[in-house]
mmCIF file of C-alpha atoms in Angstrom:
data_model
loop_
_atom_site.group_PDB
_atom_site.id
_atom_site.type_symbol
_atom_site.label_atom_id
_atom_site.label_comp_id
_atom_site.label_asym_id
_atom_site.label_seq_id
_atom_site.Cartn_x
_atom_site.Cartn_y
_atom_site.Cartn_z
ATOM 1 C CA UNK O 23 -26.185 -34.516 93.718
ATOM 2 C CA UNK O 24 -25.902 -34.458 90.068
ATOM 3 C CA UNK O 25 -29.286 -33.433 88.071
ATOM 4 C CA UNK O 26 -29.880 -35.389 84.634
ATOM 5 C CA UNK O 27 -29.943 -33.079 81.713
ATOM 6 C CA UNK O 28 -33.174 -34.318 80.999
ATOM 7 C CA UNK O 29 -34.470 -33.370 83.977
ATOM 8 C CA UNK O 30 -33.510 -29.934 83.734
ATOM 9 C CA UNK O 31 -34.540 -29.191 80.655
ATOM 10 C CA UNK O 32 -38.120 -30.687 81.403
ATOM 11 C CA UNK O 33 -38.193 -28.465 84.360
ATOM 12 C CA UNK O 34 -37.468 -25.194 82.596
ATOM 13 C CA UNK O 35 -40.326 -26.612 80.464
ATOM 14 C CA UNK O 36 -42.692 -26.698 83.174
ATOM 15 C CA UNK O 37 -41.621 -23.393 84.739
ATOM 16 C CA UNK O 38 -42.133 -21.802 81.313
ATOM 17 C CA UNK O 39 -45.807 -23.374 81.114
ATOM 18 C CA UNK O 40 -46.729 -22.474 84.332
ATOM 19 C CA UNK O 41 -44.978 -18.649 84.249
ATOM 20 C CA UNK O 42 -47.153 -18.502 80.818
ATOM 21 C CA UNK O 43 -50.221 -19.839 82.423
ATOM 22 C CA UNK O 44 -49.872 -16.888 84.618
ATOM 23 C CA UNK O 45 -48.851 -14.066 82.568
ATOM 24 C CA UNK O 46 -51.732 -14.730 80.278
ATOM 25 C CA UNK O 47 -54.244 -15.147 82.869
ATOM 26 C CA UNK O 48 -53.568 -11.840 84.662
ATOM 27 C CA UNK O 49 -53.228 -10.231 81.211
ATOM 28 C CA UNK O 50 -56.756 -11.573 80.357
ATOM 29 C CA UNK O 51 -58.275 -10.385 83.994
ATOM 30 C CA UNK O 52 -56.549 -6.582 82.890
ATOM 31 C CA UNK O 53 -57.390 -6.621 79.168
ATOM 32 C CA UNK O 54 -61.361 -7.709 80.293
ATOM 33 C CA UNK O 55 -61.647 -4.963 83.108
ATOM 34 C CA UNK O 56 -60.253 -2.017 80.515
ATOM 35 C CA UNK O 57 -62.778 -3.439 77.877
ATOM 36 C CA UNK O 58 -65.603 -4.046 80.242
ATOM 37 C CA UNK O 59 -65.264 -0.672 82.799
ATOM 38 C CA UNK O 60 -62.255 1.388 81.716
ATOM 39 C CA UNK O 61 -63.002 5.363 80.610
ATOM 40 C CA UNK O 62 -60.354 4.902 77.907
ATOM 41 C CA UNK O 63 -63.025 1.993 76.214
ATOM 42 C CA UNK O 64 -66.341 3.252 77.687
ATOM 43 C CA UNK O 65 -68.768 0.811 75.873
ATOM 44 C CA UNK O 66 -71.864 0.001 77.836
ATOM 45 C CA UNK O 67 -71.961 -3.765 76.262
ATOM 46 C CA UNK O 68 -70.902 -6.340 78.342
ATOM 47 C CA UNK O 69 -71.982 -8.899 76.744
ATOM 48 C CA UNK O 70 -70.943 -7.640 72.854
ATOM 49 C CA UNK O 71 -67.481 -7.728 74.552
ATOM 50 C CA UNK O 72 -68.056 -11.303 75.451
ATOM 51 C CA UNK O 73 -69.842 -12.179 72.135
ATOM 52 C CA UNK O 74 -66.569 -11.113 70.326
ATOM 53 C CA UNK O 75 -64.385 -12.821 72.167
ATOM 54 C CA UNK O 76 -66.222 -15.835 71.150
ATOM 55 C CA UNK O 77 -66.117 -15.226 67.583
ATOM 56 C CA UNK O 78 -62.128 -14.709 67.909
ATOM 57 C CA UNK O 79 -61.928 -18.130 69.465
ATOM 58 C CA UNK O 80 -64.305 -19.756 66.890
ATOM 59 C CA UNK O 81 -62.277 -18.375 64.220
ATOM 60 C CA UNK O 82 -59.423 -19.279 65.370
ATOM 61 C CA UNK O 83 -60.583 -23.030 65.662
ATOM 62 C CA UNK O 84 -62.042 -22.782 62.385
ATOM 63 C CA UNK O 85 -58.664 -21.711 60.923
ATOM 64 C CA UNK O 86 -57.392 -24.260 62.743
ATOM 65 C CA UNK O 87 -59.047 -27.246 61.633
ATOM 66 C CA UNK O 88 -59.407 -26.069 57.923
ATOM 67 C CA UNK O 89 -55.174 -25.928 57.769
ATOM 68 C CA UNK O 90 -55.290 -29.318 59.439
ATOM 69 C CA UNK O 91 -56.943 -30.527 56.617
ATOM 70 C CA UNK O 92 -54.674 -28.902 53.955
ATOM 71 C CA UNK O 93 -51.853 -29.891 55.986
ATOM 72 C CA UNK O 94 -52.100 -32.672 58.148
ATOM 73 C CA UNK O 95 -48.725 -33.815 59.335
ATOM 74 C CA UNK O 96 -47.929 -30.482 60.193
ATOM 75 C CA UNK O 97 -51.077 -29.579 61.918
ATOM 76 C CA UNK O 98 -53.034 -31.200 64.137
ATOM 77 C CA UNK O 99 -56.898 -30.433 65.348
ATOM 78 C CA UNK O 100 -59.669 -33.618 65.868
ATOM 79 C CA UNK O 101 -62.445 -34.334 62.940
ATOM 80 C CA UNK O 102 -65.810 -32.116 63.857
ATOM 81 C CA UNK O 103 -68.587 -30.535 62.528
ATOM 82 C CA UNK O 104 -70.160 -27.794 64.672
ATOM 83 C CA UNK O 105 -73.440 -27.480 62.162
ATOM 84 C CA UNK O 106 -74.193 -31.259 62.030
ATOM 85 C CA UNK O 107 -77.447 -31.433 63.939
ATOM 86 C CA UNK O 108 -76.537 -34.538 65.744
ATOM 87 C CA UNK O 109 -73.621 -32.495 67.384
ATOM 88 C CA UNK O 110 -75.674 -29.654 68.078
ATOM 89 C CA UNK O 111 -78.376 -31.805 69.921
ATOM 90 C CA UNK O 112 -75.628 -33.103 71.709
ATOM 91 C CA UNK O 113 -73.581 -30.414 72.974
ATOM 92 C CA UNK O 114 -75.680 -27.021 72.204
ATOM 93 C CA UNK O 115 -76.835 -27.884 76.416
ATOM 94 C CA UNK O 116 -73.610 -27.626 77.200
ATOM 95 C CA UNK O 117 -72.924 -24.445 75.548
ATOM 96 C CA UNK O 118 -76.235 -22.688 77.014
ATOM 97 C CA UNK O 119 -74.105 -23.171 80.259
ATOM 98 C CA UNK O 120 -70.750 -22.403 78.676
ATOM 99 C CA UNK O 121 -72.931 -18.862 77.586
ATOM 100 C CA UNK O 122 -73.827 -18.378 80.624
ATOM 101 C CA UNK O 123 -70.984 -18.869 82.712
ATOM 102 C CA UNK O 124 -68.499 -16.759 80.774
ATOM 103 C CA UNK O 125 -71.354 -13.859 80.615
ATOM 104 C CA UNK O 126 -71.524 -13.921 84.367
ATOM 105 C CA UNK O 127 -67.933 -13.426 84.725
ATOM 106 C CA UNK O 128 -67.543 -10.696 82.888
ATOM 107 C CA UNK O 129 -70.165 -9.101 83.976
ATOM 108 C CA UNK O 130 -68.728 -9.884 87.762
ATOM 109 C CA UNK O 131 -65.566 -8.067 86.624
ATOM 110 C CA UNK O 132 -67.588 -5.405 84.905
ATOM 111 C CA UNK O 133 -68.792 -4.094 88.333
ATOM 112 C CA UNK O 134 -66.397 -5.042 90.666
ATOM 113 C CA UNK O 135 -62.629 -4.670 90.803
ATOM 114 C CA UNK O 136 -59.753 -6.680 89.582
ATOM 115 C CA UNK O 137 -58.744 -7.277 93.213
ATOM 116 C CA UNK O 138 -61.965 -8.101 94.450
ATOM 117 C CA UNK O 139 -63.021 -10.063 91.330
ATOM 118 C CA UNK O 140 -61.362 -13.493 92.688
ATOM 119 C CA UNK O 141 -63.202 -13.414 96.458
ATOM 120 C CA UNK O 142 -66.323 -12.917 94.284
ATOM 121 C CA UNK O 143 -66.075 -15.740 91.937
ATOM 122 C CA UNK O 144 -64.284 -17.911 95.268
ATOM 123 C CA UNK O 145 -67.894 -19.982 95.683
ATOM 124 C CA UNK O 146 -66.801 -22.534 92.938
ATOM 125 C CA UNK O 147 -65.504 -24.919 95.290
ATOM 126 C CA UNK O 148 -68.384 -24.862 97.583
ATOM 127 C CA UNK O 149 -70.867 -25.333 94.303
ATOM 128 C CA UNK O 150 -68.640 -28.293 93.622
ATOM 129 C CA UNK O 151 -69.044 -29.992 96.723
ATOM 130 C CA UNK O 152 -73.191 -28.840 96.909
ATOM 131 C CA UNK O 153 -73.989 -30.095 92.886
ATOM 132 C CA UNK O 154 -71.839 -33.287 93.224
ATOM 133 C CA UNK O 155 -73.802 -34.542 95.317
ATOM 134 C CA UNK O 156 -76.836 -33.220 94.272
ATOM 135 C CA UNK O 157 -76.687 -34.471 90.769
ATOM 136 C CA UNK O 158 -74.392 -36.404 90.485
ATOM 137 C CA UNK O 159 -74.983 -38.118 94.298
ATOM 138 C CA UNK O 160 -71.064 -38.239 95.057
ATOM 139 C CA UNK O 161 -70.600 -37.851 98.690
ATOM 140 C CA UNK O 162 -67.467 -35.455 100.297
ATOM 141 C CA UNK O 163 -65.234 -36.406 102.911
ATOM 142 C CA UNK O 164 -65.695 -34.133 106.245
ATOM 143 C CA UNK O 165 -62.092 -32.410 105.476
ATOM 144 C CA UNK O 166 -63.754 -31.407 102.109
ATOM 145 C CA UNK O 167 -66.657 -29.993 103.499
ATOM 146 C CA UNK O 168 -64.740 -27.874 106.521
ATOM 147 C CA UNK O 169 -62.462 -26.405 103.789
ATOM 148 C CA UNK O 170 -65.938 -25.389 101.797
ATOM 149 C CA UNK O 171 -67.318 -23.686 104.900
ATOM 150 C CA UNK O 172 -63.908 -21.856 105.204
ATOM 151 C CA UNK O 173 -64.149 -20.553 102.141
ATOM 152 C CA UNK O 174 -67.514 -19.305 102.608
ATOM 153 C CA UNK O 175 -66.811 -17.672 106.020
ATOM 154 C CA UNK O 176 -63.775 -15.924 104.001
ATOM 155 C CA UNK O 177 -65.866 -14.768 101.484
ATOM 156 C CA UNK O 178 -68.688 -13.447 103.443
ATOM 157 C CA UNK O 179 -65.886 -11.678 105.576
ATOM 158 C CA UNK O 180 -64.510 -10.251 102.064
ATOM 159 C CA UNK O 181 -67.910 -8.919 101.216
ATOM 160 C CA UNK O 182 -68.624 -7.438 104.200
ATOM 161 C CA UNK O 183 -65.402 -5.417 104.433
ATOM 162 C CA UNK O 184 -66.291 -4.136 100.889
ATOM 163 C CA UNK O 185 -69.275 -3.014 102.523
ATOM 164 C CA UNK O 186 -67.555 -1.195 104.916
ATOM 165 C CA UNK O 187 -65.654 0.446 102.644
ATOM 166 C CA UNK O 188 -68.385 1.579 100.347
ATOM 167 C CA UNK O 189 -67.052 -0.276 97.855
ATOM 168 C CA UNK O 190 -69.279 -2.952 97.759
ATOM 169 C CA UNK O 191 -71.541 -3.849 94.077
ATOM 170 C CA UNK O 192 -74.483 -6.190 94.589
ATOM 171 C CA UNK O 193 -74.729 -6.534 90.960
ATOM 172 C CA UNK O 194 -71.336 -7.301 90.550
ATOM 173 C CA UNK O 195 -71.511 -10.112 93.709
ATOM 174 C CA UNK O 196 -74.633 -11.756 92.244
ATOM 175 C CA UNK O 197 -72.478 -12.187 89.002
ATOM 176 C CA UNK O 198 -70.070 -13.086 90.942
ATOM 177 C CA UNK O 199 -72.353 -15.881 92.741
ATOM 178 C CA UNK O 200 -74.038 -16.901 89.743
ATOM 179 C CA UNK O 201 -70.443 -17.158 87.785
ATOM 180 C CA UNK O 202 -69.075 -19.785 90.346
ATOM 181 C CA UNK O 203 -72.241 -21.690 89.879
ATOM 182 C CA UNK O 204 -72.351 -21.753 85.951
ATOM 183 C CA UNK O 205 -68.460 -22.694 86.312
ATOM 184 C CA UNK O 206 -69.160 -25.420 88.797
ATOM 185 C CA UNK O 207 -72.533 -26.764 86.531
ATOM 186 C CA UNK O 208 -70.009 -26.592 83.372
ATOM 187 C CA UNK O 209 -67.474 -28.334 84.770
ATOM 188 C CA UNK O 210 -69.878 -31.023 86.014
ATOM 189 C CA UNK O 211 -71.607 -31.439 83.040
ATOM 190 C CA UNK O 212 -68.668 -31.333 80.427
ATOM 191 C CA UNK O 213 -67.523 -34.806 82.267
ATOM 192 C CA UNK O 214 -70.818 -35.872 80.661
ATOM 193 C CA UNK O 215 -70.280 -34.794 77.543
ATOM 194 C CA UNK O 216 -66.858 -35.121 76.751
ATOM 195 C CA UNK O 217 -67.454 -38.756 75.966
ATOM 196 C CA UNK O 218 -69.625 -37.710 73.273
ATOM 197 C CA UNK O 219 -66.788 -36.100 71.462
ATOM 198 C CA UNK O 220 -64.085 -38.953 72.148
ATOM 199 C CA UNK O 221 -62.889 -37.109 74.541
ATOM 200 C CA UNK O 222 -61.552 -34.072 72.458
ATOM 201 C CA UNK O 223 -61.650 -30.740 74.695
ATOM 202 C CA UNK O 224 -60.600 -29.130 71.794
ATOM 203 C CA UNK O 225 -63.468 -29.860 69.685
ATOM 204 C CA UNK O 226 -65.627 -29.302 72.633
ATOM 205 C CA UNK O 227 -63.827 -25.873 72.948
ATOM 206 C CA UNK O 228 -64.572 -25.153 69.172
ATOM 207 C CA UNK O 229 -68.149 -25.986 69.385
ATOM 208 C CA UNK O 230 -68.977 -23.815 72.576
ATOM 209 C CA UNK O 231 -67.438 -21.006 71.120
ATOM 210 C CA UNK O 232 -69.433 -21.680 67.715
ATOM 211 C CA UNK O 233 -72.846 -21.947 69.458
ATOM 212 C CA UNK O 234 -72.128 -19.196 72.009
ATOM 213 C CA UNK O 235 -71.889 -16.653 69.005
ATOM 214 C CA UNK O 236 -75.320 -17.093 68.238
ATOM 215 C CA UNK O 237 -76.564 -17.647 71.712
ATOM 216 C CA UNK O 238 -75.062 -14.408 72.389
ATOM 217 C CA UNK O 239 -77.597 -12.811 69.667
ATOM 218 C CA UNK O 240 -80.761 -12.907 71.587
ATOM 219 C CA UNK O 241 -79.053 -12.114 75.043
ATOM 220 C CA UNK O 242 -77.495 -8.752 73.424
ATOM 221 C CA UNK O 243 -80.762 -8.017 71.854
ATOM 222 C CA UNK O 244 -82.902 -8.142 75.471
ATOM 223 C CA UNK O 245 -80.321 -6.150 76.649
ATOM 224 C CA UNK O 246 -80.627 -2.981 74.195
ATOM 225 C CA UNK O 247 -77.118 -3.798 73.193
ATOM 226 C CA UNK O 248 -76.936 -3.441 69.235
ATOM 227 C CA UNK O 249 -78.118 0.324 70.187
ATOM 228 C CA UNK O 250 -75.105 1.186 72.066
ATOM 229 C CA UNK O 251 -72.866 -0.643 69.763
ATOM 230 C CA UNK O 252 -74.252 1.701 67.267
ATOM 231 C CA UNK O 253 -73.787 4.313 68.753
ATOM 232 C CA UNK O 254 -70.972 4.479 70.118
ATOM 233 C CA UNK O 255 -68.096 7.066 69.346
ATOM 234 C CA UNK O 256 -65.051 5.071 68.931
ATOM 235 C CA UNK O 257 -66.557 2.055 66.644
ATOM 236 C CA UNK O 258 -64.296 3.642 63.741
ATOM 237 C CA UNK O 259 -61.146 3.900 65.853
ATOM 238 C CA UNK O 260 -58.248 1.307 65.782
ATOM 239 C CA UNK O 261 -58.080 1.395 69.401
ATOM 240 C CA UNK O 262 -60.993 0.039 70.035
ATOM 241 C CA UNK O 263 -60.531 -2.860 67.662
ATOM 242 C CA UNK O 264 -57.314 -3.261 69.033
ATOM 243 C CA UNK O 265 -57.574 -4.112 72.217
ATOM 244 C CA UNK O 266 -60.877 -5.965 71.095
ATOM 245 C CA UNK O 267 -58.696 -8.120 69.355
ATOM 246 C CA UNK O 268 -56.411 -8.967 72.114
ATOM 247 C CA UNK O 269 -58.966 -9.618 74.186
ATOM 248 C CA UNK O 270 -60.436 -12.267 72.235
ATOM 249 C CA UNK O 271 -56.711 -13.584 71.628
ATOM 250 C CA UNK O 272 -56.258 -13.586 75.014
ATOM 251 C CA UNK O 273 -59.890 -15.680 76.025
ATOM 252 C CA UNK O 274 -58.526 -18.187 72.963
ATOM 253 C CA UNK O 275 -55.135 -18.461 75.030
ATOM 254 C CA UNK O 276 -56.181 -18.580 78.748
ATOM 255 C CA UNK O 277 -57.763 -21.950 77.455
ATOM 256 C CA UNK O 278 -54.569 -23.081 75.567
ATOM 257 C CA UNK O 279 -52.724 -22.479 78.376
ATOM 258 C CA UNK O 280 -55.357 -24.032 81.013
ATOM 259 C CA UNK O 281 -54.915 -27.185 79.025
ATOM 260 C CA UNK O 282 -51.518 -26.810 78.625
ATOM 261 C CA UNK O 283 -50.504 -26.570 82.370
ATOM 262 C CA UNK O 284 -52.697 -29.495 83.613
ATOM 263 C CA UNK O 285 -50.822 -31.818 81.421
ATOM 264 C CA UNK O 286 -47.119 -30.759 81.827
ATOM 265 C CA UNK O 287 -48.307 -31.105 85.481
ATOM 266 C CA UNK O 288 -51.563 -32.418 87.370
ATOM 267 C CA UNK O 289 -54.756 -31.006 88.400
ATOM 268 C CA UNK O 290 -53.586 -30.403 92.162
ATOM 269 C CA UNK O 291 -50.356 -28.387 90.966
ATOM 270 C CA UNK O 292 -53.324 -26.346 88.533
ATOM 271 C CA UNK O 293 -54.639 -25.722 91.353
ATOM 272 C CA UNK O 294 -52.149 -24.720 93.649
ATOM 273 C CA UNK O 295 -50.863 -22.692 90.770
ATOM 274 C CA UNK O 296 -54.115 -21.090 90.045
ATOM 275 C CA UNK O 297 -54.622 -19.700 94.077
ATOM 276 C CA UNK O 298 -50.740 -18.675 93.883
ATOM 277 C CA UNK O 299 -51.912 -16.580 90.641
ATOM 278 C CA UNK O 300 -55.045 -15.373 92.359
ATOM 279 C CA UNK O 301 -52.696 -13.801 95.005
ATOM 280 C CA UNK O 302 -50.288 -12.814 93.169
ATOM 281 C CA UNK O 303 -53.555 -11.284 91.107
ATOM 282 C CA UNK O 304 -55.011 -9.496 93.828
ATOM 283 C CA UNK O 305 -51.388 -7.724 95.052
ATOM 284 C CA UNK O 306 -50.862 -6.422 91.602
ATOM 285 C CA UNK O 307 -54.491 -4.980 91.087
ATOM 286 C CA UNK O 308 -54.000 -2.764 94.056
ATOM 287 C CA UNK O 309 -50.868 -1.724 93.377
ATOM 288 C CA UNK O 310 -51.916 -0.890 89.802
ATOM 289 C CA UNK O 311 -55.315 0.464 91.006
ATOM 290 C CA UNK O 312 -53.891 2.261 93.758
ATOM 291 C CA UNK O 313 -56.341 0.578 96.289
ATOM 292 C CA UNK O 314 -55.515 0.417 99.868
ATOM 293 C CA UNK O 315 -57.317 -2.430 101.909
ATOM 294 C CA UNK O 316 -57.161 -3.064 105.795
ATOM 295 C CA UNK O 317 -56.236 -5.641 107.519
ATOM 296 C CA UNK O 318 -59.761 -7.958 107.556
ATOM 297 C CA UNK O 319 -59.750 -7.621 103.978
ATOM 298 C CA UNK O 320 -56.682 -9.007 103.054
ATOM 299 C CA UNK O 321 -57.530 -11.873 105.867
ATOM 300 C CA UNK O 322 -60.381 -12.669 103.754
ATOM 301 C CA UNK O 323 -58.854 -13.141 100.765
ATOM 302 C CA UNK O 324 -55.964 -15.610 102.668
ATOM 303 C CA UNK O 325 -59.092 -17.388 104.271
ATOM 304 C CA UNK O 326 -60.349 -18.210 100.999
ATOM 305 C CA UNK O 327 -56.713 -19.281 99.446
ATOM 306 C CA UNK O 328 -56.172 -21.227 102.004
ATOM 307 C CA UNK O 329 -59.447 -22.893 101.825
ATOM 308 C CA UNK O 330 -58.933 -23.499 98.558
ATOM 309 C CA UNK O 331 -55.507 -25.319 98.817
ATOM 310 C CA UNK O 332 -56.546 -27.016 101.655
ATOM 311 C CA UNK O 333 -59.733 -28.117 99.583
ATOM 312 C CA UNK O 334 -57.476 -29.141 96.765
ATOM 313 C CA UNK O 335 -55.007 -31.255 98.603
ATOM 314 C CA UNK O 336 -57.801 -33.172 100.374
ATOM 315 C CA UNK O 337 -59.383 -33.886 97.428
ATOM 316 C CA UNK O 338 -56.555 -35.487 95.673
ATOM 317 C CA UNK O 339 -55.850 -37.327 99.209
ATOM 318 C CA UNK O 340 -58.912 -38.690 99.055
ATOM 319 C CA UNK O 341 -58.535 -40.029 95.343
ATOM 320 C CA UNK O 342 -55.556 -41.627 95.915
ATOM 321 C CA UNK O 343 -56.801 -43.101 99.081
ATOM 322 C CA UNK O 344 -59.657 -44.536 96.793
ATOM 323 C CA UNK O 345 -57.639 -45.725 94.413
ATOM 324 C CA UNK O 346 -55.589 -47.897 96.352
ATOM 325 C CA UNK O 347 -58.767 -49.265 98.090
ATOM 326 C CA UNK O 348 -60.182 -50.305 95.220
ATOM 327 C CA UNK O 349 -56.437 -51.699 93.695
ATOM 328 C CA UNK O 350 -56.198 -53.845 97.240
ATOM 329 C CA UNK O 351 -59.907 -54.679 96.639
ATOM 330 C CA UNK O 352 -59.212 -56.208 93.122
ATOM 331 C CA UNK O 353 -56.083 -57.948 94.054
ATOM 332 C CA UNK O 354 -57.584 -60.002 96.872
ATOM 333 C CA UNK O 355 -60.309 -60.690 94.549
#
């Protein structure tokens, strides 16, 4: 069988996005945990981590829609203004949960590790199913719902071998809780508001990251965190600054890249690339970490990967099933 050269190249293309999508995310999972917990950073300040990051990406965008401007065949970003007030009525809601939801998951990685940190945030799916129908009253086929309680027997079972081994944070779990609800409330709620901004997840992007940076203000207050920052030891050192820096590149990118993947591909094959990651994720962190796990442990953590593929693939059965009903239903009609 002869392959088209078209064909080839535009799967090189796709292997490139998606072998991008995952060097960058693990990166940005590392790069957070040596900010957030490492004894080579050792800042007490969560969420001044998270704050920066935020003003990165807002700069960034900023840059980026000022050259636009200057130069815009060359460069491309959509017409907004994140200080008009009607844009901040409209979308400042959205960005109290976009606060919130990248808060929790640092502060989920904060306390627990890099291979435990994707059985603790593994609830999303579950949320999804709960809040869909809750708010937004869309029902869930049965397969849907089996591969939810899957996922929840594989992460209790997760949690409770961390137990076992001593290893288990609380703290870090709740965040880890409350970060797949604030993901799955975001993601629910962006479909609302996305219209507002013709559609532009870029200039959504921009304007969550311009709102979080003073919504962070008040939150690192409360939290005693200007005092730390302060005082801390290494403010003056490049280090510091340096791998500040590359986090913040790095929360700009895993959103580049997010984007990036879902249209070179589909949602499902996000997905299914996302879980592959996760694994791939988890192997690596205790390798790196020099963590050994038994046996239940790592069967938890297939439980939930499998729940989530299975979850995935039954969801996009069940759209296309829909679909075609309601093509046949307008035909006949």
């Amino acid at each position: 069988m002869v392959v088209e050269p078209g064909l080839v190249s535009q799967y090189i293309h796709i292997a490139l996005v998606v072998a991008t999508y995952w060097i960058v995310s693990i990166l940005t999972v590392f790069v957070n945990k040596a900010l957030l917990s490492s004894n080579e950073v050792n800042l007490d300040a969560p969420l001044f981590v998270t704050w920066f990051q935020c003003v990165v990406s807002a700069l960034i965008c900023t840059t980026w829609s000022k050259l636009a401007k200057f130069f815009p065949h060359r460069i491309s970003f959509p017409e907004g203004h994140p200080y008009c007030m009607d844009v901040v009525r409209k979308v400042l809601p959205l960005s109290v949960l976009f606060t919130f939801m990248i808060a929790s998951n640092n502060l989920c990685l904060k306390y627990v590790g890099v291979a435990f940190y994707y059985l603790g945030r593994s609830l999303t799916t579950v949320f999804n199913v709960v809040l869909s129908y809750s708010i937004l009253g869309q029902r869930t086929s049965f397969g849907c719902i089996l591969c939810s309680g899957i996922i929840i027997g594989g992460f209790w079972l997760g949690v409770d071998q961390e137990n076992v081994a001593g290893s288990l944070s609380v703290v870090g779990t709740i965040f880890g809780i409350l970060g797949s609800l604030s993901v799955s409330l975001y993601s629910i709620y962006t479909k609302r508001v996305l219209p507002l901004v013709n559609q532009e997840i870029w200039l959504l992007s921009y304007y969550n990251n311009v709102y979080s940076v003073f919504l962070f203000l008040p939150l690192m207050l409360v939290n005693g965190e200007f005092s730390v920052v302060y005082n801390y030891s290494k403010l003056s050192e490049p280090f510091f600054w340096t791998v500040m820096v590359i986090g913040g590149l790095c929360g700009f990118a895993i959103g580049s890249v997010t984007v990036l993947q879902i249209k070179v591909t589909s949602p499902l094959t996000h997905n299914i690339s996302g879980t592959a990651k996760a694994c791939a994720q988890t192997v690596m962190a205790t390798y790196w970490f020099n963590e050994h796990k038994p046996l239940l442990w790592w069967l938890s953590n297939f439980i939930v990967l499998g729940g989530s593929a299975g979850y995935a693939r039954i969801k996009q059965l069940d759209m296309e099933t829909a679909h075609h009903s309601q093509k046949y239903t307008q035909l006949r009609a």
